[in-house]
Structure formats: structure tokens, C-alpha cells
Short mmCIF file of C-alpha atoms and ligand atoms in Angstrom, two decimals:
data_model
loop_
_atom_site.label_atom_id
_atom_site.label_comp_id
_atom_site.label_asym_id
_atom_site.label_seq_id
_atom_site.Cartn_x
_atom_site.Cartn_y
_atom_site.Cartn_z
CA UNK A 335 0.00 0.00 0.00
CA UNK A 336 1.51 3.53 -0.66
CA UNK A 337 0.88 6.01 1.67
CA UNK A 338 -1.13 8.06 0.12
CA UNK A 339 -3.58 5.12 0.19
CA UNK A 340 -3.54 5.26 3.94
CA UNK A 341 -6.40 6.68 6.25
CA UNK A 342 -6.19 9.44 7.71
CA UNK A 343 -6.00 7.56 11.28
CA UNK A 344 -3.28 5.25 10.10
CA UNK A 345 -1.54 8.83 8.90
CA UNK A 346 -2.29 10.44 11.73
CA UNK A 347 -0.87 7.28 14.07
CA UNK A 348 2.59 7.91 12.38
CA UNK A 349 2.62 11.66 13.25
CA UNK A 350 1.51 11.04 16.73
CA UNK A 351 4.25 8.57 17.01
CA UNK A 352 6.59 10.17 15.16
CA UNK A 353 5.61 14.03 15.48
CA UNK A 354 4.88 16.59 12.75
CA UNK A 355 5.75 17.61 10.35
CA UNK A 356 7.36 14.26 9.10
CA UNK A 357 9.50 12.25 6.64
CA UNK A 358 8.62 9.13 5.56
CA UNK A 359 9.89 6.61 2.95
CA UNK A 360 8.42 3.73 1.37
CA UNK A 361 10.90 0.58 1.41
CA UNK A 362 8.94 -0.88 -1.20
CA UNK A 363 9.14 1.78 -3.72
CA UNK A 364 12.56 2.22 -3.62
CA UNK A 365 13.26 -1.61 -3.90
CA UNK A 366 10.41 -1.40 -6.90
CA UNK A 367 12.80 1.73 -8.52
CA UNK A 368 15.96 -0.89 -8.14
CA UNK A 369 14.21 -3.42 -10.16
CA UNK A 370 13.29 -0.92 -12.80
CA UNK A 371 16.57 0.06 -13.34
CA UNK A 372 18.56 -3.30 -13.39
CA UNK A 373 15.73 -4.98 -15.59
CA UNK A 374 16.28 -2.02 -18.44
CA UNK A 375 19.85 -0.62 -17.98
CA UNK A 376 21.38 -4.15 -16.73
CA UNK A 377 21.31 -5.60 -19.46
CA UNK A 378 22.95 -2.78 -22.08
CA UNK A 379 26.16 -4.08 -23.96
CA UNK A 380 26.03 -6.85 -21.98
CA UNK A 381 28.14 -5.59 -18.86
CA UNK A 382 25.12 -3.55 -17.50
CA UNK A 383 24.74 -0.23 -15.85
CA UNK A 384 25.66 0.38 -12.79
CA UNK A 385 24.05 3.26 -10.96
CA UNK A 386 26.19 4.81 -8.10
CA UNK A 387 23.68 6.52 -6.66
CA UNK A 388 23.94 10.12 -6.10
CA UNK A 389 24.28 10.02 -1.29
CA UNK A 390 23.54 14.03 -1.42
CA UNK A 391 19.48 12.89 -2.66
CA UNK A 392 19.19 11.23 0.10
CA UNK A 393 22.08 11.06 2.89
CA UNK A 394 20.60 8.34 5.37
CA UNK A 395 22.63 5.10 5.96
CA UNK A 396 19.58 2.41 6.24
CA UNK A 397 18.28 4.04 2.89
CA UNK A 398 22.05 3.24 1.47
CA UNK A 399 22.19 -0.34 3.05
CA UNK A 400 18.75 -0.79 1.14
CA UNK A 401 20.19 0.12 -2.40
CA UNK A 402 24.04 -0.84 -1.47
CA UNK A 403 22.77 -4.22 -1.04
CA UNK A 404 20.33 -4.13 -3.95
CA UNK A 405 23.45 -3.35 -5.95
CA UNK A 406 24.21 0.21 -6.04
CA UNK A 407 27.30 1.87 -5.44
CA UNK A 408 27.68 5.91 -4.33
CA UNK A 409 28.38 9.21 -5.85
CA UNK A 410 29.92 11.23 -3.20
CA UNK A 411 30.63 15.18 -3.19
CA UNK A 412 32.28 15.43 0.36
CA UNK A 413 34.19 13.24 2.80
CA UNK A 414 31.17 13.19 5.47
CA UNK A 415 29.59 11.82 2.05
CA UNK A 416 32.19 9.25 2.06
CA UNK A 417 31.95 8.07 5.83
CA UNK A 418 27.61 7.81 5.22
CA UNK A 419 28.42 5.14 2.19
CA UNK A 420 31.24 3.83 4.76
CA UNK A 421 28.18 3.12 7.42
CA UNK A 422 26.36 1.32 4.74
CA UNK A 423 28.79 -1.14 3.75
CA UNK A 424 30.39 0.34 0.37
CA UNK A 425 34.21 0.99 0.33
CA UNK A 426 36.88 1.58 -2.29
CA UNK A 427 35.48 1.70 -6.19
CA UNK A 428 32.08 1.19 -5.04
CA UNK A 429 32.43 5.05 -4.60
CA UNK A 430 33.03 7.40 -6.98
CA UNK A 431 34.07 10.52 -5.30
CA UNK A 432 32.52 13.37 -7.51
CA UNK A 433 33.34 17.44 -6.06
CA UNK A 434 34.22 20.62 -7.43
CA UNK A 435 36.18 23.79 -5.67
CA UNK A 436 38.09 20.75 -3.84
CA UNK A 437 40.99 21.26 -1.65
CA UNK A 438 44.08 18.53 -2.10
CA UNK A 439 43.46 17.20 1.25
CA UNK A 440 40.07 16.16 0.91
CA UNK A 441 40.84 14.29 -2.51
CA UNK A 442 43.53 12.87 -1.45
CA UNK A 443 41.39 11.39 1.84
CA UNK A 444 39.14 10.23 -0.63
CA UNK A 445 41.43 8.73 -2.84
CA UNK A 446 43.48 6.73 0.23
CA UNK A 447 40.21 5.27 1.21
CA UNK A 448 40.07 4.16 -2.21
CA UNK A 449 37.33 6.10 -3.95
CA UNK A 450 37.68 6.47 -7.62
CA UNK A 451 38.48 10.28 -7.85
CA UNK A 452 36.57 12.34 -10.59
CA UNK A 453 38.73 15.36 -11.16
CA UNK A 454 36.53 18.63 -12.13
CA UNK A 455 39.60 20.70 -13.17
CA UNK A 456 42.91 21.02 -14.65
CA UNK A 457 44.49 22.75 -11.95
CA UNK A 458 43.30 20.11 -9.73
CA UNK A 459 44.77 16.87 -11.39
CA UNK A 460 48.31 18.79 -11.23
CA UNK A 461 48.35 19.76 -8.09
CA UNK A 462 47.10 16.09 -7.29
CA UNK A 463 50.29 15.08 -9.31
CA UNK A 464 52.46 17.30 -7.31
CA UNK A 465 50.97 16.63 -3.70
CA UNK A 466 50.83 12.46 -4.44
CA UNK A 467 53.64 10.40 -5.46
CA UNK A 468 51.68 7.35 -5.63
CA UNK A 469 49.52 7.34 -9.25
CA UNK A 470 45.40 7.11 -8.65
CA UNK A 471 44.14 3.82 -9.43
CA UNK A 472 41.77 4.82 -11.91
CA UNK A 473 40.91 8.81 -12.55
CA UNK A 474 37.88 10.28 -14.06
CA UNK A 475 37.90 13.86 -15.85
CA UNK A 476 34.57 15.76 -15.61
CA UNK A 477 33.50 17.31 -19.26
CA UNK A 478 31.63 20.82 -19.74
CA UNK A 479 31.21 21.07 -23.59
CA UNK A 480 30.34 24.88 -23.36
CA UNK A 481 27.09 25.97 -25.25
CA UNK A 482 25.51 22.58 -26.94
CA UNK A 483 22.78 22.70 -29.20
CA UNK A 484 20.08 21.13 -27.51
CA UNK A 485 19.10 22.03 -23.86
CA UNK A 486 17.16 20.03 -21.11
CA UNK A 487 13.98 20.76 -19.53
CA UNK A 488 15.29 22.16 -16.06
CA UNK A 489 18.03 24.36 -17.05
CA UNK A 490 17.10 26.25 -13.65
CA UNK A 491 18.09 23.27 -11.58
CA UNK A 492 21.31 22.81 -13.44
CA UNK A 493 22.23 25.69 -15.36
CA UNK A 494 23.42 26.68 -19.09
CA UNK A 495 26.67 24.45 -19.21
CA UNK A 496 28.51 27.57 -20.80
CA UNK A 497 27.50 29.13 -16.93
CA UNK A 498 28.37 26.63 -15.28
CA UNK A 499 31.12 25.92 -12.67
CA UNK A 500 31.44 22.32 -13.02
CA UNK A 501 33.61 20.71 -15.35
CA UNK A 502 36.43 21.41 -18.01
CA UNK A 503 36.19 22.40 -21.67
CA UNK A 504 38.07 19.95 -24.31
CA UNK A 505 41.16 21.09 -24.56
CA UNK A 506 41.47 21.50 -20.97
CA UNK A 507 40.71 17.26 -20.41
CA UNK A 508 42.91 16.54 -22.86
CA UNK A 509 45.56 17.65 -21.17
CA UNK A 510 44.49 16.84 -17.89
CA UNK A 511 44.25 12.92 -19.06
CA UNK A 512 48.16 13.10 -20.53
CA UNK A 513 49.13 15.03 -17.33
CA UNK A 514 47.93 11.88 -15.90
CA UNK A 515 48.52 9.29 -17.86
CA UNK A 516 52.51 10.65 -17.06
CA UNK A 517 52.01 10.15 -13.55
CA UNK A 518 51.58 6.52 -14.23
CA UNK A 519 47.76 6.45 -13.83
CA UNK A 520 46.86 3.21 -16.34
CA UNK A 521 42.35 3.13 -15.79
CA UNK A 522 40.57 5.92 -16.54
CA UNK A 523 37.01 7.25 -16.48
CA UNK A 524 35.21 10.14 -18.43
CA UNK A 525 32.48 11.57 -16.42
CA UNK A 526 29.43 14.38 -17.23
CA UNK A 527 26.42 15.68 -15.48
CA UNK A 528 24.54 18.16 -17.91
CA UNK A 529 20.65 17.49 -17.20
CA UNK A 530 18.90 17.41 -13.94
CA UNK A 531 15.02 15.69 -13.57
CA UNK A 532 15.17 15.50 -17.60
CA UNK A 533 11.98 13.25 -18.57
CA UNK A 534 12.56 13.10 -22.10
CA UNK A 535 14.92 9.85 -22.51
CA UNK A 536 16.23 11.72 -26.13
CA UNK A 537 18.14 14.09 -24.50
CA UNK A 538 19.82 11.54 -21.66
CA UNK A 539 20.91 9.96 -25.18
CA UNK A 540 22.17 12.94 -27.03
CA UNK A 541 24.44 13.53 -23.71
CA UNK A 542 25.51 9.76 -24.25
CA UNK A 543 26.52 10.30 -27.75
CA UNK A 544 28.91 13.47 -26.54
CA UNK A 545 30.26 11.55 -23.84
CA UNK A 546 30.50 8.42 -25.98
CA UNK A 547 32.33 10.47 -29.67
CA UNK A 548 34.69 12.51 -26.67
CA UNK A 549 36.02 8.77 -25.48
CA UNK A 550 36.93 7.78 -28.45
CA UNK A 551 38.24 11.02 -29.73
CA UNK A 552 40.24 11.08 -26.61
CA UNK A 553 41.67 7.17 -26.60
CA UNK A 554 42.46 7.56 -29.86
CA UNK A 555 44.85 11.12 -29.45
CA UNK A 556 46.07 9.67 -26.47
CA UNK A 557 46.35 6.02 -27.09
CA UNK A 558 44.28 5.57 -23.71
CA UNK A 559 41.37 2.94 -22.83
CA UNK A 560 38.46 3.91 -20.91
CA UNK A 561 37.12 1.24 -18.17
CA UNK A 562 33.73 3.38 -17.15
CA UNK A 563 32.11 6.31 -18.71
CA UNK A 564 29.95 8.13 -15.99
CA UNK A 565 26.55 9.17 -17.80
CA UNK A 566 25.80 11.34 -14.78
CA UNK A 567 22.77 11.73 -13.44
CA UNK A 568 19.05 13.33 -13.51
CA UNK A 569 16.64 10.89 -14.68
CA UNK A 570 13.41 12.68 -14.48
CA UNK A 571 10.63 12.11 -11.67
CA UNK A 572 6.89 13.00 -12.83
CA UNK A 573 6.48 15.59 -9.78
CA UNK A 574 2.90 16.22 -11.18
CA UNK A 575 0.22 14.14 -12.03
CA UNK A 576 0.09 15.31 -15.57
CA UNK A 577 4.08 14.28 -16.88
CA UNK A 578 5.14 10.90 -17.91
CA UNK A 579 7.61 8.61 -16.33
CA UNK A 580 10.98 8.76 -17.88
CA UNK A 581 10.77 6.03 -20.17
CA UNK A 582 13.84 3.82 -19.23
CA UNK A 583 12.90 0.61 -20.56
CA UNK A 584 13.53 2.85 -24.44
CA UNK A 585 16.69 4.32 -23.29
CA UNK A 586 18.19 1.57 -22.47
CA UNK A 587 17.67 -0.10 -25.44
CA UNK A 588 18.84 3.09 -27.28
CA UNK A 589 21.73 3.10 -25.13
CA UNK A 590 22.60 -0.36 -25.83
CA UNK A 591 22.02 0.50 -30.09
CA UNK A 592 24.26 3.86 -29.75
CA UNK A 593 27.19 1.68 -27.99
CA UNK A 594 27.49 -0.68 -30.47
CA UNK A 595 27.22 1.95 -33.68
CA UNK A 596 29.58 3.82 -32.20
CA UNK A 597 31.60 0.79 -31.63
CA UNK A 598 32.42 1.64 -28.25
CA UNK A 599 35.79 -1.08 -28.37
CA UNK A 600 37.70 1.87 -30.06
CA UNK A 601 37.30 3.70 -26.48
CA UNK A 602 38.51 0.73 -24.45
CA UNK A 603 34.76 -1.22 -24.13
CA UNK A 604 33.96 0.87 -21.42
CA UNK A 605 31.05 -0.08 -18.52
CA UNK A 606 28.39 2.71 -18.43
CA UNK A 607 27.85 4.13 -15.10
CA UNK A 608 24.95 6.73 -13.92
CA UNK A 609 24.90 8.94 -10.36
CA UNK A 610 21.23 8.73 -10.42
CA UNK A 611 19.56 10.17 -7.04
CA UNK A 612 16.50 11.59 -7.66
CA UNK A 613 14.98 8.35 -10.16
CA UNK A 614 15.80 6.05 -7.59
CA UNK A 615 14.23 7.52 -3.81
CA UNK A 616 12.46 10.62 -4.73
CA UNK A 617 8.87 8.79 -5.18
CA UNK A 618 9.23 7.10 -2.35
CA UNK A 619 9.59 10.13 -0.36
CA UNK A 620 6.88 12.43 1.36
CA UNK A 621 6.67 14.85 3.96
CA UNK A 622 3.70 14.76 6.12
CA UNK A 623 2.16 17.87 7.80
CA UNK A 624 -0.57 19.05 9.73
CA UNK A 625 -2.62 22.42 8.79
CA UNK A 626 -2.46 24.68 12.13
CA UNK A 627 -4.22 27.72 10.68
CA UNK A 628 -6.03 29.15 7.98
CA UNK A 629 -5.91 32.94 6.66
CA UNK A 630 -8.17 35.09 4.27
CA UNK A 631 -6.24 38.15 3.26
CA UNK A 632 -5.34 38.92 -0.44
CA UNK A 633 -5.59 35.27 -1.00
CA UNK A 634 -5.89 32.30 1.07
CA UNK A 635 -3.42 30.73 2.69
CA UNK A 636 -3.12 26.85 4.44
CA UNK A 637 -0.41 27.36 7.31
CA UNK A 638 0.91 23.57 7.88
CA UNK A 639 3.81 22.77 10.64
CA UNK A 640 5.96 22.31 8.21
CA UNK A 641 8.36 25.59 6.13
CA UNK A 642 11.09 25.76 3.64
CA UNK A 643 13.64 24.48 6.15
CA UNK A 644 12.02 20.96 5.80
CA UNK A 645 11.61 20.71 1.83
CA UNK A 646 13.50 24.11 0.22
CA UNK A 647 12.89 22.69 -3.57
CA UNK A 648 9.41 24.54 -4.20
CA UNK A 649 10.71 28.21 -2.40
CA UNK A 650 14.51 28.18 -4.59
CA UNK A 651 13.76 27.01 -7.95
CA UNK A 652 9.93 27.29 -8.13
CA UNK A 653 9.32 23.49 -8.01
CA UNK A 654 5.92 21.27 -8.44
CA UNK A 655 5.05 18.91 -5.48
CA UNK A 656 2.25 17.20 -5.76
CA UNK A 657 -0.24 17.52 -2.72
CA UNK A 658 -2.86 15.44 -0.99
CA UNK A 659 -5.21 15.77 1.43
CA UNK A 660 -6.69 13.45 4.32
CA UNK A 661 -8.97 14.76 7.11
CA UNK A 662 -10.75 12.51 9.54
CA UNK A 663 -13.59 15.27 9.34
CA UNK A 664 -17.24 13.82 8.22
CA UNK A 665 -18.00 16.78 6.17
CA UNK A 666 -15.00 16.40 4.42
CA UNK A 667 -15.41 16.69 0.29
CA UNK A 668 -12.53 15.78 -1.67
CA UNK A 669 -15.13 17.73 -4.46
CA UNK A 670 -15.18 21.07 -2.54
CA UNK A 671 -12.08 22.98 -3.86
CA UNK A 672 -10.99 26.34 -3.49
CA UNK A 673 -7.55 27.94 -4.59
CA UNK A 674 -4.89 27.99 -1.60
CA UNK A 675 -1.34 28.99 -1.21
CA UNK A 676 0.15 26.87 1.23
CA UNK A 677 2.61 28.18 3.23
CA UNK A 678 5.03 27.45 6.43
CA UNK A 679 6.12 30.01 9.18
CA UNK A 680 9.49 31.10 7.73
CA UNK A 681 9.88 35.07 7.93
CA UNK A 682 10.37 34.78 3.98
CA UNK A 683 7.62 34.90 1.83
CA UNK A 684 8.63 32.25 -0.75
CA UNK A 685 7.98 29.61 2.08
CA UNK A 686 5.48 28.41 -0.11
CA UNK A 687 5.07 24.45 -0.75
CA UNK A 688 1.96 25.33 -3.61
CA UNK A 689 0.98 28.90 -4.99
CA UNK A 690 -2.59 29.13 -6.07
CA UNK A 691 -3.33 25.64 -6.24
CA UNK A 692 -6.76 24.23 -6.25
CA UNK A 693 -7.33 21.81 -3.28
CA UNK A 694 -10.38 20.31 -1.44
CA UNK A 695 -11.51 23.00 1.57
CA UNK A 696 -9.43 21.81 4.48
CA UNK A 697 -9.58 22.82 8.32
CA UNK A 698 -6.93 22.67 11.26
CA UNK A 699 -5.93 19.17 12.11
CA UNK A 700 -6.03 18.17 8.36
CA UNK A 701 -2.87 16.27 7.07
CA UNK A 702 -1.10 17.16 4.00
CA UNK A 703 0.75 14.66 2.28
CA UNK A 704 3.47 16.32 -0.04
CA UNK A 705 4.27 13.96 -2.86
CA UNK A 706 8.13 12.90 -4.43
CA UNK A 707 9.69 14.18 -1.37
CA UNK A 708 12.23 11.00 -1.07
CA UNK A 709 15.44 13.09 -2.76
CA UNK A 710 16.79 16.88 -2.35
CA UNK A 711 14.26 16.96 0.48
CA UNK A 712 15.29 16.25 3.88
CA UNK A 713 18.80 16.38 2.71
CA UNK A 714 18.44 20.09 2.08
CA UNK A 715 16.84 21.39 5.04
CA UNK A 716 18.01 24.01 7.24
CA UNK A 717 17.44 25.46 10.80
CA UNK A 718 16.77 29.33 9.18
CA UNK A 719 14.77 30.81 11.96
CA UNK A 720 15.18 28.20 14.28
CA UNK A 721 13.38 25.59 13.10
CA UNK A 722 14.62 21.69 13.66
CA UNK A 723 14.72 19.66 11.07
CA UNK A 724 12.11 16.74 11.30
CA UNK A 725 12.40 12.90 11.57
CA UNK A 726 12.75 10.13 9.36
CA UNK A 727 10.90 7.14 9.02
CA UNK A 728 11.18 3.77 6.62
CA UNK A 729 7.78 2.09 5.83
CA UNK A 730 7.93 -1.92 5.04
CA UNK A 731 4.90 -3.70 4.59
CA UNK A 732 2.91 -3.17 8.05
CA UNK A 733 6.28 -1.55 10.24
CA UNK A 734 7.45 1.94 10.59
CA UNK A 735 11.26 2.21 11.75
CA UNK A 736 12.87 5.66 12.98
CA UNK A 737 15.82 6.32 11.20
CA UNK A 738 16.45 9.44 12.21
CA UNK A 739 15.15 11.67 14.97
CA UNK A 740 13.88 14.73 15.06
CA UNK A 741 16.21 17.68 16.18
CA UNK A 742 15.82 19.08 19.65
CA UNK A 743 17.06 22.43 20.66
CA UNK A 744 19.49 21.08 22.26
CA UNK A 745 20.86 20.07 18.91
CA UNK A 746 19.92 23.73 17.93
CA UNK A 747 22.64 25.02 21.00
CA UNK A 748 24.95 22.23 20.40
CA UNK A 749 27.77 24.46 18.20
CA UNK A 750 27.59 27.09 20.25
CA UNK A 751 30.35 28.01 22.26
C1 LIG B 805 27.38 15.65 -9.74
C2 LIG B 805 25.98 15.20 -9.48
N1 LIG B 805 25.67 13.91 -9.71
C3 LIG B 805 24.43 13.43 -9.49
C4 LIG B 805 23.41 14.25 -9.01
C5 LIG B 805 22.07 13.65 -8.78
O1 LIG B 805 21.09 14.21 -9.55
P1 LIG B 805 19.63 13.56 -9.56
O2 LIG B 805 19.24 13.34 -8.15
O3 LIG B 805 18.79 14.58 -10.24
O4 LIG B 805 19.72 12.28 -10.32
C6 LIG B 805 23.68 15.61 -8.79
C7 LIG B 805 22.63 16.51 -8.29
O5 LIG B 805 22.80 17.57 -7.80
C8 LIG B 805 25.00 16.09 -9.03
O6 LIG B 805 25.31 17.37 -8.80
#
């Protein structure tokens, strides 16, 4: 059962148990997401894809243990990044270790614990060189192709690649593989990350292609192999009820057709890998809150228990979450609507988790349920104004399990000194 299928009294148990506002995450949904993605992409060019996914989505270690075992490996951006996949099993290459603006310390911490290191800049790999005496075992370069002619559906998440900070041009990664290629480095990797929630499977193959014609452009100057090419990752999720589902099952046949025309040998036979974070958790995910008040100014506004600090995606780039309602009120009429903003108590007025939205008439003591919460949620949240971020719970089956607890002011006062 998802959760939105629940009754309001089952709902309402978990918050009482748990408190409000509330994460929770459906086991099930993620394991269902696993499937999906090893039955289409495991199968391409016969090694498979292997997704490493993408910790920042969703940085709790009994979520990790459920995909590490499942399969998965991580994409890391820090070293606290690191120690979370640590917790959940994963060590060495099992982590790809993918930053930018690094310092030489952290990668090389990363790279003695034996991440594979994705290098995001020229200057980077030569101080590396300069700092470590020992060649990486395998190093991945991170491509920005500048302007490229076709552009994805959420360039606000992401950004124009030609404004972007992540990444080097191509005559900047050629010379960053030969600088390392001289230090003795013998595997390497060729990584990008260009789209972000991109439903339309075309363009997650048109980046494919560019990453694919670079690797053997590159092998072929350089008389180097490549062992993984890192797709990146930002497989779409349908946040509202009216978009598709990225349509994996075609990519990955695609995938698997553009490999072979491209003859992917003359690059080394590389595996594909993908950083995927918000594909695999984020429909699992939703935050639960109650409605404490209700306000007729201007417009009308819901006020739940919960504010940006707990879900920031709708108030910084403007994005869709789909909401549902459940009252244990007999006069309630899922037919009644009337056109809401629904806001939190942040002192900033885009704390706003829908902005004249139509939704049934709801009192105090309703619950909210906002939808697709399960990556870039929790893991964003902030204590702006005070405000502690909420717990964490895994759903299986009948069970609820607290996986992490709610902040207290004391963990509010804890830095302080
Ligand atoms: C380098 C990198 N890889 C992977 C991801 C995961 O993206 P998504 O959760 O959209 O798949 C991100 C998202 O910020 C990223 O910056």
C-alpha cells in the first residue's frame, strides 16, 4: 500500500508517534525503482549499468544499506559523504568521489580510502600530481562542452553548461588525461552531469553520444582505454500528475544501439555508469504535515507545521510537489475545492510548498501529504529561523522504523560556544 492510500487515522498514528511535520519513505518503492533500473539498464552491452547513486538525494545510511545491497554503489561530493556510504557497507570503487572547488586534502582522503576520484579541473589533477607520489588507481575527468545545441527541460536546476562551474572544456581534459597518464595512472574514467530531472529519454541519449564520440576522440589522441564512462545523473521524476515517467525501458535499449554503432571497443569497451539520485528515492519520499491555521487576506493561505527548512525545492527554484489531502472530518469533500497557497512560518515569503493551487476546503488538524519528497528533500533542510529539522521514518509492509530523529534544541545550542 503507498501512503497516500492510507487513512487518515493510520496517517495520523505515524505523526503522533513520530511528530509533525514528518519524513517518511516507502521501502517498497525504492526496492520497486531498483528493479526498474537493473531490468532495463542491466542488461545494455552486456556488462550492464551500474548506478552509483547520487548520497547528497538522500544522505541516510539504512536508505544506502537498502540500495548498497540491492546493488548500487555511491556518488559522493564530500568526505562526510564518504563516511555515510562507509556506514552502509560500500568501500573503495564502489564510490566514486565526484566534487568541485576541492581542496588537495580532501581528494587525497578520498582517494586513500580508495574512492575512484573524478577530477573537475585542470588545476586540480596537477596539483594532485604534485601533492601524491603514488599514481590514482583509476581517474575520471569531468567534461563541460560549453554551449551545446540542444538544452534540457530544467536548465534552472542545473544551469546553461557555458555558466556553469562544473567541469572542463576539451582542450582543458585533454591535457588533464596526458598530465595523468605521465604520472603513471593506467584506468581511466570520463564523467558528465549536464541534465537534472530530464523526462525526455532523447536528450539523456544525445548527452551519451557526446560523452561516448569525446572517449573515443580522446583514446584515440592519447592512445588511452576507458574502463567506465559516468553518464551522470538526472533521470526525471513525474512531480505532477500530468508528466510521464521517464521512459527507461527505451533508453536503455537506445543506449545499448548507440554503444554498439559507435563501436564503443575503439574507447577501451567501457562499462556505463549513472549517479542517479533523484529516479531512484524521490517517489518514495513524502513529507507529512498538519494544517495549524487558515488565513483570508489577499488570497488564502493553508499554514501547515511544516516551512522551507524541511523541503527548500518549491521556495529556490519554483518546483511542483504534488499535494494530498486526508482529514478525519465527516463533512470532508474531496469535491469542494478552493484555490490555496500553502505556506510554512518562515519570515520569507517564498515559504510556499503550492501557490494558487486548487485543493479540497481543508480545516486545522487536516494532514497534507506532499508527494516525491524522497530526494533533495530532507537532505536540504536548514534550521533558518530556528526551526529543527524533522524525523525520518522507513515504511515496510505493516512496520514503521525511525531512522532518524527529530532535532531538539538542544541540537539547535549544540555548536555554540
Ligand atoms: C554531480 C551530481 N551527480 C548526481 C546528481 C544527482 O542528480 P539527480 O538526483 O537529479 O539524479 C547531482 C545533483 O545535484 C549532481 O550534482
Amino acid at each position: 500500500m503507498r501512503l497516500w492510500e492510507k487513512t487518515y487515522s493510520q496517517t495520523e498514528a505515524l505523526l503522533s508517534q513520530y511528530g509533525s511535520p514528518l519524513y517518511v519513505y516507502e521501502k517498497g518503492q525504492i526496492i520497486t525503482q531498483v528493479k526498474l533500473f537493473d531490468s532495463n539498464l542491466g542488461v545494455v552491452v552486456g556488462k550492464g549499468v551500474k548506478n552509483y547513486f547520487a548520497v547528497k538525494a538522500l544522505p541516510n545510511p539504512h536508505i544506502l544499506s537498502i540500495l548498497y545491497q540491492a546493488g548500487m554503489g555511491f556518488d559522493c561530493s564530500s568526505l562526510p559523504e564518504v563516511h555515510l556510504a562507509h556506514k552502509a557497507g560500500a568501500s573503495g570503487e564502489d564510490i566514486i568521489y565526484t566534487s568541485n572547488n576541492t581542496t588537495i586534502e580532501e581528494l587525497t582522503e578520498a582517494s586513500a580510502d580508495g574512492a575512484m576520484i573524478n577530477f573537475d579541473d585542470l588545476s586540480l589533477v596537477q596539483k594532485f600530481i604534485d601533492c601524491n607520489h603514488q599514481p590514482l588507481p583509476i581517474a575520471f575527468c569531468r567534461y563541460n562542452p560549453g554551449d551545446i545545441e540542444f538544452v534540457g527541460l530544467n536548465q534552472s536546476i542545473i544551469g546553461k553548461p557555458s555558466e556553469a562551474k562544473y567541469g572542463m572544456p576539451k582542450d582543458q581534459i585533454m591535457k588533464a588525461y596526458k598530465l595523468l597518464k605521465d604520472s603513471g595512472v593506467r584506468r581511466f574514467g570520463l564523467h558528465t552531469m549536464l541534465l537534472s530531472n530530464e523526462l525526455d529519454y532523447k536528450n539523456h541519449l544525445r548527452i551519451a553520444r557526446l560523452l561516448f564520440e569525446l572517449a573515443i576522440e580522446i583514446a584515440d589522441k592519447l592512445n588511452i582505454k576507458f574502463e567506465k564512462i559516468n553518464l551522470g545523473g538526472g533521470f526525471g521524476l513525474a512531480y505532477s500528475p500530468d508528466q510521464h515517467d521517464f521512459d527507461i525501458r527505451t533508453y536503455g535499449k537506445e543506449l545499448s544501439k548507440l554503444y554498439k554503432q559507435l563501436d564503443m571497443q575503439r574507447a577501451g569497451s567501457p562499462q556505463i555508469i549513472t549517479e542517479n539520485g533523484r529516479w531512484v528515492t524521490g517517489d518514495s519520499g513524502y513529507l507529512i504535515t498538519k494544517v495549524i491555521n487558515q488565513k483570508n487576506t489577499h488570497r488564502k493561505y493553508i499554514g501547515v507545521d511544516a516551512t522551507m527548512a524541511n523541503l527548500m525545492r518549491p521556495g529556490m527554484y519554483g518546483a511542483y510537489h504534488h499535494i494530498s489531502l486526508l482529514s478525519g472530518r465527516t463533512d470532508f469533500d474531496l469535491n469542494k475545492v478552493e484555490t490555496v497557497d500553502v505556506v510554512g512560518s518562515l519570515c520569507e515569503n517564498n515559504d510556499k510548498f503550492a501557490v494558487q493551487r486548487e485543493l479540497p476546503v481543508t480545516k486545522e488538524g487536516d494532514i497534507i501529504i506532499i508527494h516525491s519528497a524522497g530526494a533533495h528533500g530532507h537532505a536540504m533542510g536548514f534550521q533558518y529561523n530556528g526551526k529543527l529539522r524533522s524525523a525520518e521514518v522507513l515504511l515496510s509492509d505493516s512496520s514503521s522504523e525511525l531512522i532518524r530523529r527529530a532535532e531538539t534544541e538542544v541540537d539547535y545550542f549544540a555548536t555554540l560556544v
